[in-house]
Amino acid sequence: MVVSFELLSKVCTSWKRVLLTASTFICGHPFFPAKLTIESVPPSVAAGGSVLLRVHNLPEHLQSLFWYKGLIVFNKVEIARYRTAKNSSEPGPAHSGRETVYSNGSLLLQDVTWKDTGFYTLRTLDRYRKMKLAHIYLQVDTPLSLCCDTLDFAQLSIDPVPRYAVEGGSVLLQVHNLPEDLQTFSWYKGVHNTHGFKIAEYSIATKSIISGRAHSRREIGYTDGSLLLQDVTEKDSGLYTLIAIDSNVRVVRAHVQVNVHSK
């Protein structure tokens, strides 16, 4: 059998095209790398204890990673950085001497205090200079009298049930201690309370739940503040924010981490 040069060229070109796209397509379907996420182990920690901010799905060809205290990425709040080429970490301006960064990206906080409560941000950079960000909210359990003014109400909190979900399952974000004189509450995907991230809003006056732009038709909101996520995927992993407003226009908020893993 004689194969023409033109046909052979087409076959080779097609084969090269397959090789080039194999990393982004599997069986004709787009392939998306697993989402960079952070898990708090344990989910909450008592003052004086230790907590590991465990990282999942670091990008391939990682060059360096940076940890920051808070949501904003800038040098002043950098806790530490790790460089794969040197296989070493360097403390940043916000390093207190109680933090340890590991080669898998995880951050260990030791002898925590109520001042450690809040957001932490991980920034990764690969060899192609592609950047990824992930956030987590750390809750340090301590008597309110030690950290703030004495209040006559319990702290708004959220529990994910189950704490670790599998793709295709459901997660209930169970709310505790909503304000007694509640007027409205809203759920957001992530940490930004803007319209683009709003999942749903509930109004006491109208007794209705209004879907937001981030509603995917897989969420169900309840009048007790809880939110049910159905048929979850790894993309649903991350932080969720609940904001409640009472009749005195006092705003309280709580955050919860959702962890979804593939089967």
Short mmCIF file of C-alpha atoms in Angstrom, two decimals:
data_model
loop_
_atom_site.label_atom_id
_atom_site.label_comp_id
_atom_site.label_asym_id
_atom_site.label_seq_id
_atom_site.Cartn_x
_atom_site.Cartn_y
_atom_site.Cartn_z
CA MET A 1 0.00 0.00 0.00
CA VAL A 2 1.30 3.41 -0.93
CA VAL A 3 0.61 6.30 1.42
CA SER A 4 0.94 9.75 -0.10
CA PHE A 5 3.11 12.38 1.56
CA GLU A 6 0.06 14.65 1.81
CA LEU A 7 -1.93 12.03 3.75
CA LEU A 8 1.02 11.23 5.99
CA SER A 9 1.45 14.93 6.72
CA LYS A 10 -2.20 15.24 7.68
CA VAL A 11 -1.94 12.24 9.99
CA CYS A 12 1.18 13.61 11.66
CA THR A 13 -0.36 17.05 12.02
CA SER A 14 -3.50 15.55 13.55
CA TRP A 15 -1.41 13.45 15.92
CA LYS A 16 0.55 16.51 17.02
CA ARG A 17 -2.71 18.31 17.61
CA VAL A 18 -3.92 15.44 19.79
CA LEU A 19 -0.69 15.56 21.81
CA LEU A 20 -0.97 19.29 22.29
CA THR A 21 -4.58 19.15 23.46
CA ALA A 22 -4.39 15.99 25.52
CA SER A 23 -3.72 18.00 28.65
CA THR A 24 -6.91 20.04 28.29
CA PHE A 25 -9.30 17.51 26.73
CA ILE A 26 -10.19 14.01 27.83
CA CYS A 27 -12.43 11.89 25.61
CA GLY A 28 -13.59 15.00 23.77
CA HIS A 29 -14.57 16.82 26.97
CA PRO A 30 -12.75 19.78 28.52
CA PHE A 31 -10.54 18.89 31.47
CA PHE A 32 -10.22 21.37 34.30
CA PRO A 33 -7.53 21.02 36.98
CA ALA A 34 -8.79 20.43 40.52
CA LYS A 35 -9.49 23.62 42.42
CA LEU A 36 -6.91 24.92 44.88
CA THR A 37 -8.50 24.68 48.33
CA ILE A 38 -7.55 24.97 52.01
CA GLU A 39 -8.87 22.92 54.90
CA SER A 40 -8.60 23.82 58.58
CA VAL A 41 -7.52 20.85 60.75
CA PRO A 42 -9.21 20.93 63.20
CA PRO A 43 -12.11 23.04 61.84
CA SER A 44 -11.90 25.29 64.90
CA VAL A 45 -9.23 25.52 67.55
CA ALA A 46 -9.14 26.65 71.17
CA ALA A 47 -6.80 29.42 72.24
CA GLY A 48 -3.38 27.98 73.03
CA GLY A 49 -3.78 25.11 70.57
CA SER A 50 -2.41 24.43 67.11
CA VAL A 51 -4.14 24.29 63.73
CA LEU A 52 -2.98 23.14 60.30
CA LEU A 53 -4.21 24.98 57.22
CA ARG A 54 -3.93 22.00 54.90
CA VAL A 55 -3.66 22.71 51.18
CA HIS A 56 -5.26 20.54 48.48
CA ASN A 57 -4.53 20.48 44.75
CA LEU A 58 -1.39 22.54 44.44
CA PRO A 59 -0.79 23.43 40.77
CA GLU A 60 1.68 21.45 38.72
CA HIS A 61 5.08 23.01 38.02
CA LEU A 62 4.84 25.01 41.24
CA GLN A 63 7.57 27.61 41.54
CA SER A 64 6.67 29.42 44.75
CA LEU A 65 3.83 30.00 47.21
CA PHE A 66 3.00 32.78 49.66
CA TRP A 67 0.81 32.95 52.79
CA TYR A 68 -0.89 36.19 53.88
CA LYS A 69 -2.92 37.24 56.92
CA GLY A 70 -6.19 38.62 55.59
CA LEU A 71 -7.75 38.84 52.14
CA ILE A 72 -5.42 41.36 50.53
CA VAL A 73 -2.15 40.28 48.96
CA PHE A 74 0.69 42.66 49.76
CA ASN A 75 4.09 42.50 51.44
CA LYS A 76 3.15 43.97 54.83
CA VAL A 77 0.80 41.09 55.68
CA GLU A 78 2.92 38.30 54.19
CA ILE A 79 3.44 35.52 56.76
CA ALA A 80 5.90 33.40 54.82
CA ARG A 81 6.87 32.14 51.38
CA TYR A 82 8.19 28.85 50.04
CA ARG A 83 10.37 28.38 46.93
CA THR A 84 10.60 24.96 45.32
CA ALA A 85 13.97 25.64 43.67
CA LYS A 86 15.61 26.23 47.05
CA ASN A 87 13.31 23.82 48.91
CA SER A 88 13.18 26.37 51.70
CA SER A 89 10.83 28.87 53.30
CA GLU A 90 11.35 32.48 54.30
CA PRO A 91 9.43 34.42 56.97
CA GLY A 92 7.58 37.59 55.97
CA PRO A 93 6.78 40.83 57.83
CA ALA A 94 3.64 39.28 59.40
CA HIS A 95 5.47 36.19 60.69
CA SER A 96 5.10 35.93 64.47
CA GLY A 97 7.49 33.04 65.06
CA ARG A 98 4.59 30.62 65.55
CA GLU A 99 4.03 29.70 61.88
CA THR A 100 5.62 26.91 59.85
CA VAL A 101 5.25 26.47 56.08
CA TYR A 102 5.62 23.00 54.56
CA SER A 103 6.65 21.95 51.06
CA ASN A 104 3.08 20.78 50.33
CA GLY A 105 1.88 24.34 50.88
CA SER A 106 0.26 23.78 54.26
CA LEU A 107 0.68 26.30 57.09
CA LEU A 108 0.91 25.31 60.77
CA LEU A 109 -0.14 27.87 63.39
CA GLN A 110 0.92 27.14 66.95
CA ASP A 111 -0.13 28.57 70.32
CA VAL A 112 -3.00 30.47 68.65
CA THR A 113 -4.82 33.40 70.27
CA TRP A 114 -8.09 35.15 69.46
CA LYS A 115 -6.06 37.63 67.40
CA ASP A 116 -5.34 34.81 64.93
CA THR A 117 -9.05 34.60 64.06
CA GLY A 118 -9.79 35.78 60.54
CA PHE A 119 -8.97 35.21 56.90
CA TYR A 120 -5.79 33.70 55.50
CA THR A 121 -4.82 33.79 51.82
CA LEU A 122 -2.60 31.42 49.86
CA ARG A 123 -1.06 32.62 46.58
CA THR A 124 0.71 30.18 44.26
CA LEU A 125 2.89 30.87 41.25
CA ASP A 126 3.95 28.27 38.68
CA ARG A 127 6.87 28.28 36.24
CA TYR A 128 4.65 29.91 33.60
CA ARG A 129 3.93 32.80 36.02
CA LYS A 130 0.30 31.74 36.37
CA MET A 131 -1.11 32.78 39.72
CA LYS A 132 -3.83 31.11 41.84
CA LEU A 133 -5.46 32.31 45.06
CA ALA A 134 -7.31 30.48 47.82
CA HIS A 135 -8.79 31.79 51.07
CA ILE A 136 -9.80 30.27 54.39
CA TYR A 137 -11.40 31.67 57.54
CA LEU A 138 -9.86 30.50 60.80
CA GLN A 139 -12.05 30.38 63.90
CA VAL A 140 -10.29 30.47 67.27
CA ASP A 141 -12.65 29.49 70.09
CA THR A 142 -12.25 31.73 73.12
CA PRO A 143 -14.61 33.35 75.65
CA LEU A 144 -16.08 36.55 74.25
CA SER A 145 -15.03 38.42 77.38
CA LEU A 146 -11.38 37.89 76.46
CA CYS A 147 -11.57 39.42 73.01
CA CYS A 148 -14.40 41.85 72.80
CA ASP A 149 -17.18 43.67 74.63
CA THR A 150 -19.58 41.59 76.69
CA LEU A 151 -22.61 40.85 74.53
CA ASP A 152 -25.99 39.47 75.43
CA PHE A 153 -26.29 37.30 72.35
CA ALA A 154 -24.63 34.10 71.20
CA GLN A 155 -22.19 34.22 68.31
CA LEU A 156 -23.56 33.53 64.83
CA SER A 157 -21.98 30.31 63.53
CA ILE A 158 -22.33 27.76 60.71
CA ASP A 159 -21.65 24.01 60.62
CA PRO A 160 -21.26 22.10 57.32
CA VAL A 161 -23.10 18.76 57.47
CA PRO A 162 -21.30 16.59 56.53
CA ARG A 163 -17.95 18.30 57.07
CA TYR A 164 -16.41 16.41 54.13
CA ALA A 165 -18.68 15.85 51.15
CA VAL A 166 -18.29 13.67 48.06
CA GLU A 167 -19.11 14.83 44.55
CA GLY A 168 -22.78 14.23 43.75
CA GLY A 169 -23.84 14.47 47.38
CA SER A 170 -25.39 17.27 49.43
CA VAL A 171 -24.10 19.60 52.13
CA LEU A 172 -26.26 21.46 54.63
CA LEU A 173 -24.79 24.72 55.91
CA GLN A 174 -26.53 24.67 59.27
CA VAL A 175 -26.86 28.06 60.95
CA HIS A 176 -26.84 28.65 64.70
CA ASN A 177 -27.76 31.75 66.72
CA LEU A 178 -29.40 34.04 64.18
CA PRO A 179 -30.29 37.43 65.75
CA GLU A 180 -33.69 37.29 67.50
CA ASP A 181 -34.94 40.47 65.81
CA LEU A 182 -33.71 39.36 62.38
CA GLN A 183 -34.86 41.42 59.40
CA THR A 184 -32.95 39.85 56.53
CA PHE A 185 -30.05 37.54 55.76
CA SER A 186 -28.04 36.81 52.62
CA TRP A 187 -25.75 34.01 51.46
CA TYR A 188 -22.66 34.63 49.30
CA LYS A 189 -20.23 32.31 47.51
CA GLY A 190 -16.79 33.35 48.65
CA VAL A 191 -15.84 36.26 50.86
CA HIS A 192 -17.15 39.23 48.87
CA ASN A 193 -20.68 40.43 49.64
CA THR A 194 -21.43 41.83 46.20
CA HIS A 195 -24.35 41.10 43.88
CA GLY A 196 -22.24 38.93 41.61
CA PHE A 197 -21.54 36.48 44.45
CA LYS A 198 -24.97 36.52 46.11
CA ILE A 199 -26.67 33.10 46.21
CA ALA A 200 -29.92 34.04 47.94
CA GLU A 201 -31.54 36.61 50.25
CA TYR A 202 -34.37 36.13 52.74
CA SER A 203 -36.65 38.93 53.95
CA ILE A 204 -38.71 38.64 57.15
CA ALA A 205 -41.11 41.34 55.98
CA THR A 206 -42.08 39.55 52.77
CA LYS A 207 -41.30 36.02 54.04
CA SER A 208 -39.67 35.23 50.73
CA ILE A 209 -36.33 33.99 49.46
CA ILE A 210 -34.93 35.72 46.38
CA SER A 211 -32.25 34.01 44.28
CA GLY A 212 -29.07 35.90 43.49
CA ARG A 213 -26.71 35.89 40.52
CA ALA A 214 -24.59 33.11 42.03
CA HIS A 215 -27.59 30.80 42.45
CA SER A 216 -27.05 27.63 40.41
CA ARG A 217 -30.50 26.05 41.02
CA ARG A 218 -28.83 23.50 43.26
CA GLU A 219 -29.21 25.58 46.44
CA ILE A 220 -32.20 25.66 48.78
CA GLY A 221 -32.49 28.36 51.44
CA TYR A 222 -34.43 27.88 54.67
CA THR A 223 -36.05 30.42 56.99
CA ASP A 224 -33.73 29.40 59.85
CA GLY A 225 -30.81 30.70 57.80
CA SER A 226 -29.46 27.34 56.69
CA LEU A 227 -28.50 26.65 53.08
CA LEU A 228 -28.60 23.26 51.35
CA LEU A 229 -26.15 22.59 48.51
CA GLN A 230 -27.19 19.70 46.26
CA ASP A 231 -25.33 17.61 43.69
CA VAL A 232 -22.07 19.26 44.72
CA THR A 233 -18.84 19.21 42.73
CA GLU A 234 -15.26 20.09 43.61
CA LYS A 235 -15.95 23.56 42.21
CA ASP A 236 -18.33 24.11 45.14
CA SER A 237 -15.42 23.82 47.57
CA GLY A 238 -14.40 27.03 49.27
CA LEU A 239 -15.72 29.69 51.59
CA TYR A 240 -19.35 30.73 51.96
CA THR A 241 -20.48 33.87 53.77
CA LEU A 242 -23.72 34.56 55.65
CA ILE A 243 -24.68 38.14 56.48
CA ALA A 244 -27.59 38.85 58.83
CA ILE A 245 -29.14 42.24 59.64
CA ASP A 246 -31.40 42.91 62.64
CA SER A 247 -34.02 45.60 63.28
CA ASN A 248 -31.35 47.96 64.65
CA VAL A 249 -29.44 47.61 61.36
CA ARG A 250 -26.69 45.75 63.20
CA VAL A 251 -24.79 43.55 60.75
CA VAL A 252 -23.37 40.21 61.83
CA ARG A 253 -21.59 37.76 59.56
CA ALA A 254 -20.19 34.25 59.65
CA HIS A 255 -18.09 32.17 57.28
CA VAL A 256 -17.93 28.45 56.61
CA GLN A 257 -15.55 26.25 54.62
CA VAL A 258 -17.06 23.63 52.30
CA ASN A 259 -14.85 20.68 51.32
CA VAL A 260 -15.92 18.52 48.36
CA HIS A 261 -13.77 15.64 47.16
CA SER A 262 -14.08 13.43 44.09
CA LYS A 263 -15.28 9.85 44.55
#
